[in-house]
Amino acid sequence: QVQLVESGGGLVQPGGSLTLSCVASGRTIDDAAMAWFRQSPGKEREFVAAIRWIGGRTLYADIVKDRFTISRDNAKNTVWLQMSSLKPEDTAVYYCASGSYMRRIFNDYTYWGQGTQVTVSS
């Protein structure tokens, strides 16, 4: 069973930057992709970005494509989400997820972290 632990959330001013981390333990070769999703109150959980452990291919939501970067370190079993030019609408709980396929649908991911709060406010 994969366990995911996120960290790095916090309060940041509009236009600022923040990097989230997710450490995965217990993953197998079937757990081929990692993703970040986010959820704000009253909204559905939405896809942010995803990456494959092998090869590093990435996938982004259009709304973050030019501002966020997902990366991974296979040796450290860690995935990062570098966020820049943050906007108040980026405020949400950010979750990392593990699954067999790199997809945009949260139901396609099997394992989830506990989430980390990101608040963008002046």
XYZ file of N, CA and C in Angstrom:
366
model
N 0.842 -1.187 0.000
C 0.000 0.000 0.000
C 0.879 1.239 0.000
N 0.516 2.177 -0.848
C 1.296 3.405 -0.963
C 0.845 4.402 0.099
N 1.814 5.009 0.737
C 1.522 6.094 1.671
C 2.138 7.376 1.133
N 1.361 8.450 1.192
C 1.789 9.727 0.630
C 1.732 10.795 1.716
N 2.792 11.556 1.818
C 2.837 12.622 2.815
C 3.221 13.921 2.121
N 2.304 14.893 2.150
C 2.559 16.199 1.540
C 3.106 17.158 2.588
N 3.817 18.152 2.091
C 4.285 19.238 2.947
C 4.547 20.454 2.076
N 4.727 21.599 2.734
C 5.110 22.801 2.007
C 4.020 23.835 1.840
N 2.820 23.532 2.277
C 1.753 24.521 2.150
C 1.962 25.688 3.089
N 1.151 26.733 2.900
C 1.251 27.892 3.768
C 0.554 29.086 3.165
N 0.840 30.238 3.754
C 0.263 31.505 3.311
C 1.279 32.232 2.440
N 0.843 32.703 1.301
C 1.720 33.417 0.384
C 0.943 34.567 -0.241
N 1.646 35.639 -0.537
C 0.994 36.790 -1.153
C 0.753 36.553 -2.637
N -0.238 37.222 -3.200
C -0.449 37.123 -4.650
C 0.817 37.480 -5.409
N 1.104 36.703 -6.427
C 2.323 36.885 -7.197
C 3.516 36.121 -6.649
N 3.361 35.542 -5.481
C 4.447 34.823 -4.844
C 4.580 33.392 -5.325
N 5.527 32.680 -4.698
C 5.829 31.303 -5.090
C 5.808 30.392 -3.879
N 5.573 29.131 -4.142
C 5.541 28.128 -3.088
C 5.836 26.781 -3.733
N 6.532 25.911 -3.009
C 6.805 24.568 -3.521
C 6.251 23.530 -2.555
N 5.443 22.645 -3.082
C 4.888 21.538 -2.316
C 5.703 20.274 -2.576
N 5.796 19.434 -1.558
C 6.499 18.155 -1.679
C 5.556 17.019 -1.326
N 5.795 15.876 -1.938
C 5.033 14.680 -1.621
C 5.998 13.500 -1.626
N 6.123 12.853 -0.491
C 6.990 11.685 -0.373
C 6.120 10.435 -0.400
N 6.485 9.524 -1.287
C 5.724 8.287 -1.448
C 6.507 7.113 -0.874
N 5.832 6.289 -0.100
C 6.466 5.075 0.404
C 5.576 3.883 0.071
N 6.229 2.744 -0.145
C 5.482 1.526 -0.410
C 5.000 1.364 -1.834
N 5.475 2.217 -2.731
C 4.961 2.121 -4.104
C 5.598 0.948 -4.838
N 4.886 0.446 -5.843
C 5.373 -0.634 -6.673
C 5.440 -0.160 -8.114
N 5.870 -1.044 -9.005
C 6.000 -0.667 -10.411
C 4.637 -0.339 -11.013
N 3.571 -0.843 -10.411
C 2.230 -0.547 -10.915
C 1.777 0.869 -10.584
N 2.427 1.453 -9.617
C 2.073 2.825 -9.224
C 2.893 3.767 -10.090
N 2.465 3.918 -11.334
C 3.300 4.524 -12.354
C 3.243 6.041 -12.400
N 2.203 6.623 -11.832
C 2.019 8.062 -11.985
C 1.689 8.718 -10.651
N 2.115 9.941 -10.551
C 1.779 10.774 -9.406
C 1.099 12.035 -9.914
N 0.190 12.555 -9.116
C -0.539 13.750 -9.528
C -0.785 14.666 -8.343
N -1.031 15.908 -8.661
C -1.512 16.879 -7.682
C -2.925 17.294 -8.077
N -3.798 17.291 -7.087
C -5.145 17.815 -7.224
C -5.332 18.890 -6.166
N -6.373 19.674 -6.317
C -6.681 20.657 -5.298
C -8.183 20.772 -5.128
N -8.566 21.210 -3.952
C -9.986 21.361 -3.657
C -10.189 22.547 -2.731
N -11.086 23.423 -3.133
C -11.453 24.564 -2.297
C -12.900 24.363 -1.842
N -13.306 25.045 -0.777
C -14.647 24.828 -0.211
C -15.750 25.002 -1.246
N -16.651 24.046 -1.293
C -17.792 24.126 -2.189
C -17.495 23.728 -3.618
N -16.257 23.329 -3.882
C -15.890 22.951 -5.241
C -15.436 21.497 -5.291
N -15.513 20.939 -6.481
C -15.021 19.582 -6.664
C -13.492 19.574 -6.688
N -12.963 18.406 -6.378
C -11.500 18.269 -6.456
C -11.088 18.354 -7.916
N -10.110 19.206 -8.207
C -9.722 19.419 -9.596
C -8.263 19.052 -9.838
N -8.032 18.572 -11.017
C -6.692 18.161 -11.445
C -5.781 19.375 -11.612
N -4.549 19.229 -11.170
C -3.555 20.300 -11.325
C -2.430 19.862 -12.264
N -1.763 18.760 -11.924
C -0.635 18.290 -12.725
C -0.349 16.838 -12.384
N 0.331 16.160 -13.302
C 0.703 14.770 -13.081
C 2.037 14.485 -13.744
N 2.703 13.420 -13.277
C 4.001 13.042 -13.814
C 4.168 11.532 -13.708
N 4.850 10.959 -14.671
C 5.162 9.539 -14.623
C 6.530 9.332 -13.988
N 6.638 8.307 -13.142
C 7.924 8.025 -12.512
C 8.968 7.641 -13.560
N 8.562 6.827 -14.521
C 9.478 6.396 -15.566
C 9.354 7.340 -16.747
N 10.431 7.981 -17.088
C 10.447 8.876 -18.241
C 10.135 10.321 -17.906
N 9.345 10.553 -16.847
C 9.087 11.916 -16.404
C 8.106 12.709 -17.240
N 7.321 12.029 -18.059
C 6.351 12.778 -18.872
C 5.355 13.468 -17.949
N 4.962 14.683 -18.331
C 4.091 15.490 -17.477
C 2.788 15.859 -18.168
N 1.829 16.244 -17.339
C 0.509 16.655 -17.815
C 0.032 17.771 -16.892
N -0.515 18.834 -17.472
C -0.946 19.974 -16.671
C -2.379 20.386 -17.000
N -3.034 20.938 -15.996
C -4.293 21.626 -16.253
C -3.980 22.948 -16.945
N -4.822 23.356 -17.858
C -4.572 24.593 -18.608
C -4.426 25.811 -17.700
N -5.140 25.818 -16.598
C -5.145 27.012 -15.753
C -3.843 27.188 -14.979
N -3.002 26.174 -14.945
C -1.735 26.301 -14.219
C -0.527 26.074 -15.113
N -0.764 25.758 -16.371
C 0.288 25.263 -17.253
C 1.519 26.166 -17.320
N 1.350 27.452 -17.314
C 2.498 28.354 -17.459
C 3.015 28.859 -16.114
N 2.432 28.374 -15.012
C 2.818 28.886 -13.700
C 3.338 27.797 -12.754
N 2.886 26.581 -12.957
C 3.268 25.487 -12.066
C 4.170 24.494 -12.796
N 5.070 23.878 -12.046
C 5.946 22.846 -12.603
C 5.957 21.642 -11.672
N 5.683 20.478 -12.222
C 5.764 19.236 -11.459
C 7.059 18.529 -11.818
N 7.703 17.963 -10.807
C 8.952 17.244 -11.029
C 9.049 16.097 -10.032
N 9.997 15.201 -10.271
C 10.133 14.056 -9.356
C 11.583 13.646 -9.236
N 11.864 12.956 -8.135
C 13.168 12.353 -7.909
C 12.899 10.898 -7.542
N 13.171 9.992 -8.472
C 12.844 8.587 -8.242
C 13.592 8.008 -7.055
N 14.830 8.406 -6.889
C 15.636 7.860 -5.795
C 15.090 8.270 -4.429
N 14.501 9.456 -4.392
C 13.961 9.960 -3.124
C 12.470 9.690 -2.995
N 11.871 9.077 -4.026
C 10.430 8.829 -4.024
C 9.639 10.096 -3.709
N 10.067 11.173 -4.294
C 9.488 12.478 -3.995
C 9.039 13.181 -5.270
N 7.892 13.809 -5.165
C 7.350 14.627 -6.245
C 7.148 16.042 -5.694
N 7.496 17.022 -6.515
C 7.336 18.419 -6.113
C 6.354 19.124 -7.043
N 5.712 20.143 -6.504
C 4.906 21.041 -7.313
C 5.394 22.461 -7.023
N 6.113 23.014 -7.994
C 6.584 24.383 -7.863
C 5.521 25.306 -8.429
N 5.067 26.223 -7.588
C 3.990 27.123 -7.972
C 4.505 28.549 -7.954
N 4.277 29.265 -9.036
C 4.707 30.655 -9.113
C 3.551 31.515 -9.626
N 3.725 32.815 -9.518
C 2.678 33.765 -9.932
C 1.338 33.367 -9.341
N 1.357 33.059 -8.065
C 0.154 32.552 -7.417
C -0.934 33.614 -7.349
N -2.178 33.146 -7.470
C -3.344 34.014 -7.459
C -4.258 33.599 -6.309
N -5.097 34.509 -5.847
C -6.037 34.121 -4.778
C -6.880 32.906 -5.138
N -7.194 32.743 -6.403
C -8.004 31.597 -6.817
C -7.245 30.279 -6.768
N -5.953 30.322 -6.513
C -5.177 29.096 -6.308
C -5.319 28.577 -4.881
N -5.974 29.350 -4.038
C -6.187 28.927 -2.656
C -7.007 27.646 -2.606
N -6.468 26.638 -1.928
C -7.137 25.332 -1.862
C -6.310 24.405 -0.977
N -6.893 23.256 -0.663
C -6.118 22.162 -0.098
C -5.558 21.367 -1.279
N -4.258 21.178 -1.273
C -3.593 20.465 -2.347
C -3.277 19.039 -1.894
N -3.655 18.083 -2.750
C -3.462 16.674 -2.454
C -2.540 16.046 -3.488
N -1.657 15.170 -3.051
C -0.957 14.356 -4.027
C -1.627 12.987 -4.075
N -1.503 12.353 -5.222
C -2.180 11.091 -5.457
C -1.297 10.172 -6.282
N -1.498 8.872 -6.099
C -0.728 7.866 -6.820
C -1.673 6.943 -7.566
N -1.303 6.612 -8.800
C -2.143 5.719 -9.580
C -1.345 4.996 -10.638
N -2.028 4.142 -11.368
C -1.379 3.344 -12.399
C -1.248 4.084 -13.717
N -2.065 5.099 -13.921
C -2.073 5.832 -15.178
C -2.054 7.331 -14.926
N -1.464 8.045 -15.826
C -1.400 9.493 -15.711
C -2.652 10.078 -16.350
N -3.636 10.433 -15.518
C -4.906 10.923 -16.011
C -5.364 12.119 -15.209
N -6.399 12.785 -15.698
C -6.901 14.008 -15.087
C -8.057 13.771 -14.124
N -8.524 12.556 -14.027
C -9.715 12.255 -13.242
C -9.319 11.703 -11.885
N -9.866 12.297 -10.816
C -9.395 11.893 -9.500
C -9.765 10.446 -9.176
N -10.844 9.943 -9.758
C -11.222 8.549 -9.492
C -10.217 7.545 -10.058
N -9.348 8.007 -10.940
C -8.347 7.116 -11.524
C -7.134 6.913 -10.617
N -7.099 7.609 -9.505
C -5.961 7.496 -8.585
C -6.378 6.732 -7.342
N -5.483 5.858 -6.907
C -5.823 4.923 -5.838
C -5.477 5.432 -4.450
N -4.330 6.056 -4.338
C -3.831 6.468 -3.025
C -3.736 7.982 -2.951
N -4.027 8.499 -1.754
C -4.064 9.944 -1.565
C -3.348 10.336 -0.287
N -2.736 11.511 -0.336
C -2.177 12.077 0.872
C -3.248 12.805 1.677
N -2.826 13.366 2.793
C -3.780 14.013 3.696
C -4.100 15.440 3.276
N -3.316 15.989 2.367
C -3.549 17.339 1.886
C -2.748 18.381 2.650
N -2.439 19.465 1.959
C -1.744 20.590 2.576
C -2.408 21.879 2.093
N -2.665 22.788 3.025
C -3.395 24.012 2.706
C -2.474 25.049 2.066
N -2.926 25.608 0.967
C -2.250 26.735 0.331
C -3.228 27.902 0.322
N -2.808 29.015 0.899
C -3.645 30.211 0.946
C -2.896 31.354 0.291
N -3.515 31.939 -0.725
C -2.913 33.067 -1.434
C -3.722 34.309 -1.083
N -3.109 35.180 -0.314
C -3.830 36.348 0.180
C -2.848 37.424 0.590
N -3.272 38.671 0.434
C -2.454 39.791 0.885
C -2.842 40.191 2.307
